Amino acid sequence: MTQYIIRRILYAFPILLGVNILTFVLFFVVNSPDDMARLQLGQKHVTQQAIDNWKHQHGYDLPLLWDGHASAEEKLTHTIFFQKSAGLFVFNFGVSDSGRNIGADIQERALPSLVLALPTLAIGLVVNICLALMMVLFRSSYLEQAGMVLCVLLMSVSSLFYIIGGQFFAGKLLKLVPISGYDDGFAAFKFLVLPIAIGVFSGIGSGVRWYRTLFLEEVGKDYVRTARAKGLTETAALFRHVLPNAMIPILTGVVVVLPSLFMGSLIMESFFSIPGLGSYTIDAINSQDFAIVRAMVFLGSVLYVLGLLLTDISYTLVDPRVRLS
């Protein structure tokens, strides 16, 4: 397994390099360094001298990807891409275009993202699996049909509706929780109840349908019929046989989602004014802060690669027949 892990980590480097190049190209196709300077300076009639000074101070006065006038290796290293991207591979995120330490910002904003995302994932997983098992238990009945109709209806509604509706009813009309905001320590609980509840509720439709499909596929297999023939009840067969044997696809969905949990929810954090990594990324895109954008995209790519590796490793824990080589 050690060789497999090392090989997967080595495979990750060209992937991360490709993602970095693609992010760089897409960003500078839309924005030029002059546009970034004008936005950061915040002046309508900024002079070209001020623009040139800003570009020089922030290292955007170099060629983008290739310096044809330089010699030897400086053709590649004397560029914006190399100067801004080389440090990422040692997790040196550098300084944002506004002068803030990106690494410190990520450490500060990671916790609010996690305290919002982890309970949403855990509670949503338990709720979706329990509801899916209940629908499988009462399959081919009116209860299952009603549940499927309800799931389709929930899936058809935009997540923005749940957010705005939840803020209006729970925050403004009933005044049970604050509409938005955040606080440190246990005081943050009252600000997180509503977004966590909305996150769980908005994912019920797609989650229950997905897990129901997995469980129905297992229910029709021979080992389940054999368990029933030996006198095992339907409920016991579901929890002792169907659920464990459906763990591989469940783990695939859960572990791959973990990186996005760390990165935060872009929409949820923005609407509820939670100072996490999701709102941090949105603010950077709005201000055209390339240093933050490429740092967040790179971090997301690293976490996604690690998530896939953890998925493969987790297979060996739930199914002894799986071997990594």
Coordinates of C-alpha atoms in Angstrom, one line a residue:
M1 CA 0.0 0.0 0.0
T2 CA 2.9 2.4 0.7
Q3 CA 4.1 2.1 -2.9
Y4 CA 0.6 2.8 -4.1
I5 CA 0.3 5.9 -2.0
I6 CA 3.7 7.2 -3.1
R7 CA 2.8 6.6 -6.7
R8 CA -0.5 8.4 -6.4
I9 CA 1.2 11.4 -4.8
L10 CA 3.7 11.6 -7.6
Y11 CA 0.8 11.4 -10.1
A12 CA -0.7 14.4 -8.4
F13 CA 2.1 16.8 -9.4
P14 CA 1.3 17.0 -13.1
I15 CA -2.4 17.3 -12.3
L16 CA -1.8 20.2 -9.9
L17 CA 0.5 21.8 -12.5
G18 CA -2.1 21.5 -15.2
V19 CA -4.8 23.0 -12.9
N20 CA -2.5 25.8 -12.0
I21 CA -1.8 26.6 -15.6
L22 CA -5.5 26.5 -16.6
T23 CA -6.5 28.8 -13.7
F24 CA -3.8 31.2 -14.7
V25 CA -4.7 31.3 -18.4
L26 CA -8.5 31.6 -17.7
F27 CA -7.9 34.4 -15.2
F28 CA -5.7 36.5 -17.4
V29 CA -7.9 35.9 -20.5
V30 CA -10.6 37.8 -18.6
N31 CA -8.5 40.3 -16.7
S32 CA -5.3 42.0 -17.7
P33 CA -2.8 43.3 -15.1
D34 CA -3.9 46.8 -16.0
D35 CA -7.5 46.0 -15.2
M36 CA -6.4 44.5 -11.9
A37 CA -4.5 47.7 -11.1
R38 CA -7.4 50.0 -11.9
L39 CA -9.7 48.0 -9.6
Q40 CA -7.3 47.8 -6.7
L41 CA -6.5 51.5 -6.9
G42 CA -10.2 52.3 -6.9
Q43 CA -9.9 55.3 -9.1
K44 CA -12.0 56.1 -12.2
H45 CA -9.3 58.2 -13.9
V46 CA -6.1 56.6 -12.6
T47 CA -2.9 57.5 -14.4
Q48 CA -0.8 55.1 -16.4
Q49 CA 2.1 55.9 -14.1
A50 CA 0.1 54.8 -11.0
I51 CA -0.9 51.6 -12.9
D52 CA 2.7 50.9 -13.7
N53 CA 3.8 51.5 -10.1
W54 CA 1.1 49.1 -8.8
K55 CA 2.1 46.4 -11.3
H56 CA 5.8 46.8 -10.4
Q57 CA 5.1 46.6 -6.6
H58 CA 3.0 43.5 -7.0
G59 CA 5.1 41.7 -9.6
Y60 CA 2.6 42.0 -12.5
D61 CA 5.0 43.9 -14.8
L62 CA 6.6 40.7 -15.9
P63 CA 5.6 38.6 -19.0
L64 CA 2.8 36.2 -18.3
L65 CA 4.1 32.7 -19.2
W66 CA 7.2 33.2 -21.3
D67 CA 9.9 35.8 -21.4
G68 CA 11.5 35.7 -24.8
H69 CA 14.0 38.4 -24.0
A70 CA 15.5 36.6 -21.1
S71 CA 18.3 34.0 -21.2
A72 CA 18.3 30.3 -20.4
E73 CA 16.0 29.3 -17.6
E74 CA 15.0 32.9 -16.9
K75 CA 12.7 32.6 -20.0
L76 CA 10.4 30.5 -17.7
T77 CA 11.3 31.8 -14.2
H78 CA 11.2 35.5 -15.1
T79 CA 7.4 35.4 -15.6
I80 CA 4.3 36.1 -13.6
F81 CA 3.2 32.5 -13.7
F82 CA 6.4 31.1 -12.1
Q83 CA 6.8 33.9 -9.6
K84 CA 3.2 33.6 -8.4
S85 CA 2.8 29.8 -8.7
A86 CA 6.1 28.1 -7.7
G87 CA 5.6 28.7 -3.9
L88 CA 2.2 27.0 -4.0
F89 CA 3.8 23.5 -4.3
V90 CA 5.5 24.1 -0.9
F91 CA 2.2 25.7 0.5
N92 CA 3.7 29.2 0.5
F93 CA 0.6 31.1 -0.6
G94 CA 2.3 34.5 -0.4
V95 CA 0.6 37.8 -0.1
S96 CA -2.7 38.9 -1.7
D97 CA -2.9 41.9 -4.0
S98 CA -4.3 43.9 -1.1
G99 CA -1.3 43.1 1.1
R100 CA -2.8 40.4 3.4
N101 CA -1.0 37.1 4.3
I102 CA -3.1 34.5 2.4
G103 CA -1.8 31.6 4.6
A104 CA -2.9 33.4 7.7
D105 CA -6.3 34.2 6.2
I106 CA -6.8 30.5 5.3
Q107 CA -6.0 29.3 8.8
E108 CA -8.3 31.9 10.3
R109 CA -11.2 31.1 7.9
A110 CA -10.9 27.3 7.8
L111 CA -12.6 26.8 11.2
P112 CA -15.9 28.7 10.4
S113 CA -16.1 26.6 7.2
L114 CA -15.6 23.4 9.0
V115 CA -18.0 24.1 11.8
L116 CA -20.7 24.8 9.2
A117 CA -19.8 22.0 6.8
L118 CA -19.1 19.0 9.1
P119 CA -22.4 19.0 11.0
T120 CA -24.2 19.5 7.7
L121 CA -22.5 16.5 6.2
A122 CA -22.9 14.2 9.3
I123 CA -26.5 15.1 10.0
G124 CA -27.4 15.0 6.3
L125 CA -25.8 11.6 5.9
V126 CA -27.7 10.0 8.8
V127 CA -31.0 11.6 7.8
N128 CA -30.7 10.6 4.1
I129 CA -29.6 7.0 4.8
C130 CA -32.4 6.5 7.4
L131 CA -35.1 7.9 5.1
A132 CA -33.7 5.8 2.2
L133 CA -33.7 2.6 4.3
M134 CA -37.3 3.4 5.3
M135 CA -38.4 3.8 1.7
V136 CA -36.7 0.5 0.8
L137 CA -38.4 -1.2 3.8
F138 CA -41.8 0.0 2.6
R139 CA -41.0 -0.5 -1.1
S140 CA -43.8 -1.0 -3.6
S141 CA -46.2 0.8 -1.2
Y142 CA -47.9 4.2 -1.2
L143 CA -45.4 5.4 1.4
E144 CA -42.5 4.9 -1.1
Q145 CA -44.4 6.5 -3.9
A146 CA -45.2 9.5 -1.8
G147 CA -41.6 9.7 -0.6
M148 CA -40.3 9.6 -4.2
V149 CA -42.7 12.4 -5.2
L150 CA -41.6 14.5 -2.3
C151 CA -37.9 13.9 -3.1
V152 CA -38.5 15.1 -6.7
L153 CA -40.3 18.2 -5.5
L154 CA -37.4 19.0 -3.1
M155 CA -34.8 18.5 -5.8
S156 CA -36.8 20.8 -8.2
V157 CA -36.5 23.8 -5.8
S158 CA -33.4 25.9 -6.0
S159 CA -31.2 26.1 -2.9
L160 CA -31.5 29.9 -3.0
F161 CA -35.2 29.5 -2.2
Y162 CA -34.4 27.4 0.9
I163 CA -31.9 30.0 2.1
I164 CA -34.1 33.1 1.5
G165 CA -37.2 31.3 2.8
G166 CA -35.4 30.1 5.9
Q167 CA -34.0 33.5 6.6
F168 CA -37.5 35.1 6.2
F169 CA -39.5 32.6 8.3
A170 CA -37.0 31.5 11.0
G171 CA -35.1 34.7 11.2
K172 CA -37.5 37.6 10.4
L173 CA -41.0 36.3 11.2
L174 CA -40.4 33.8 14.1
K175 CA -37.2 35.5 15.2
L176 CA -35.8 32.1 16.4
V177 CA -32.2 32.7 15.1
P178 CA -30.2 35.6 13.6
I179 CA -30.6 36.0 9.9
S180 CA -26.9 36.3 9.4
G181 CA -23.6 36.9 11.1
Y182 CA -21.0 35.0 13.1
D183 CA -19.3 34.9 16.5
D184 CA -16.4 33.1 18.1
G185 CA -16.7 30.1 20.4
F186 CA -20.0 28.6 21.5
A187 CA -21.7 31.9 20.7
A188 CA -21.5 30.9 17.0
F189 CA -24.0 28.1 17.6
K190 CA -27.1 30.4 17.2
F191 CA -25.7 31.7 13.9
L192 CA -25.0 28.1 12.5
V193 CA -28.3 26.4 13.4
L194 CA -30.2 27.9 10.4
P195 CA -27.6 27.3 7.7
I196 CA -27.0 23.8 8.9
A197 CA -30.7 23.0 8.9
I198 CA -31.1 24.5 5.4
G199 CA -28.1 22.6 4.2
V200 CA -29.5 19.3 5.5
F201 CA -33.1 19.9 4.2
S202 CA -32.0 21.1 0.8
G203 CA -30.0 17.9 0.2
I204 CA -32.7 15.4 1.3
G205 CA -34.2 15.1 -2.2
S206 CA -31.1 14.1 -4.1
G207 CA -29.5 12.3 -1.2
V208 CA -32.5 10.0 -0.4
R209 CA -33.0 9.1 -4.1
W210 CA -29.3 8.2 -4.4
Y211 CA -29.1 6.0 -1.3
R212 CA -32.4 4.4 -2.2
T213 CA -31.1 3.3 -5.5
L214 CA -28.0 1.8 -3.9
F215 CA -30.0 -0.1 -1.3
L216 CA -32.5 -1.4 -3.9
E217 CA -29.7 -2.8 -6.0
E218 CA -28.4 -4.7 -3.0
V219 CA -31.8 -5.9 -1.8
G220 CA -32.4 -8.0 -4.9
K221 CA -29.1 -9.9 -4.6
D222 CA -28.8 -13.6 -3.7
Y223 CA -27.2 -13.1 -0.3
V224 CA -30.2 -11.0 0.9
R225 CA -32.7 -13.6 -0.3
T226 CA -30.7 -16.2 1.5
A227 CA -30.7 -14.2 4.7
R228 CA -34.5 -13.9 4.5
A229 CA -34.8 -17.7 3.8
K230 CA -32.9 -18.3 7.1
G231 CA -35.6 -16.4 9.0
L232 CA -33.9 -13.0 9.2
T233 CA -36.4 -10.1 9.4
E234 CA -36.5 -7.4 6.7
T235 CA -35.2 -4.8 9.1
A236 CA -32.3 -6.9 10.2
A237 CA -31.4 -7.8 6.6
L238 CA -31.3 -4.1 5.7
F239 CA -29.0 -3.1 8.6
R240 CA -26.8 -6.2 8.9
H241 CA -26.4 -7.0 5.2
V242 CA -27.6 -4.3 2.8
L243 CA -26.1 -1.3 4.5
P244 CA -22.6 -2.8 5.0
N245 CA -22.4 -4.0 1.4
A246 CA -23.5 -0.6 0.1
M247 CA -20.7 1.2 2.0
I248 CA -18.3 1.4 -1.0
P249 CA -20.4 3.8 -3.1
I250 CA -21.4 5.6 0.0
L251 CA -17.8 6.2 1.0
T252 CA -17.0 7.3 -2.5
G253 CA -19.6 10.1 -2.3
V254 CA -18.7 11.1 1.3
V255 CA -14.9 11.1 1.0
V256 CA -14.8 13.0 -2.3
V257 CA -17.0 15.7 -0.7
L258 CA -14.6 16.2 2.2
P259 CA -12.3 18.7 0.3
S260 CA -15.3 20.8 -0.6
L261 CA -16.3 20.9 3.1
F262 CA -12.9 22.4 4.0
M263 CA -13.2 24.9 1.1
G264 CA -16.6 26.0 2.4
S265 CA -19.9 26.7 0.8
L266 CA -19.8 29.6 -1.5
I267 CA -23.5 30.4 -1.5
M268 CA -24.3 29.5 2.1
E269 CA -21.4 31.5 3.6
S270 CA -22.1 34.5 1.4
F271 CA -25.8 34.7 2.3
F272 CA -25.3 34.1 6.0
S273 CA -22.2 36.4 6.3
I274 CA -20.0 33.5 7.7
P275 CA -16.3 34.4 7.4
G276 CA -15.2 31.1 5.9
L277 CA -13.2 30.1 2.9
G278 CA -16.2 30.1 0.6
S279 CA -17.0 33.8 1.2
Y280 CA -13.2 34.5 1.1
T281 CA -13.1 33.1 -2.4
I282 CA -16.2 35.0 -3.6
D283 CA -14.7 38.3 -2.3
A284 CA -11.4 37.5 -4.1
I285 CA -13.3 36.9 -7.4
N286 CA -15.3 40.1 -7.0
S287 CA -12.1 42.1 -6.3
Q288 CA -10.1 40.3 -9.0
D289 CA -7.5 39.3 -6.5
F290 CA -5.6 36.8 -8.5
A291 CA -3.3 35.8 -5.7
I292 CA -6.2 34.6 -3.5
V293 CA -8.0 33.0 -6.4
R294 CA -5.1 30.8 -7.5
A295 CA -4.3 29.9 -3.9
M296 CA -7.8 28.7 -3.3
V297 CA -8.0 26.8 -6.6
F298 CA -4.7 25.1 -5.8
L299 CA -5.7 24.2 -2.3
G300 CA -9.0 22.8 -3.5
S301 CA -7.1 20.7 -6.1
V302 CA -4.8 19.3 -3.5
L303 CA -7.7 18.4 -1.2
Y304 CA -9.6 16.8 -4.0
V305 CA -6.6 14.6 -4.9
L306 CA -6.2 13.7 -1.3
G307 CA -9.9 12.9 -1.1
L308 CA -9.6 10.5 -4.0
L309 CA -6.6 8.8 -2.3
L310 CA -8.6 8.5 1.0
T311 CA -11.5 7.0 -1.0
D312 CA -9.2 4.2 -2.3
I313 CA -7.8 3.5 1.1
S314 CA -11.2 3.4 2.7
Y315 CA -12.3 0.7 0.3
T316 CA -9.8 -1.7 1.9
L317 CA -11.3 -1.0 5.3
V318 CA -14.9 -1.8 4.4
D319 CA -14.3 -4.6 1.9
P320 CA -11.3 -7.0 2.6
R321 CA -11.5 -8.2 -0.9
V322 CA -10.2 -4.9 -2.2
R323 CA -6.4 -4.7 -2.5
L324 CA -4.3 -1.7 -3.6
S325 CA -1.3 -2.4 -5.8

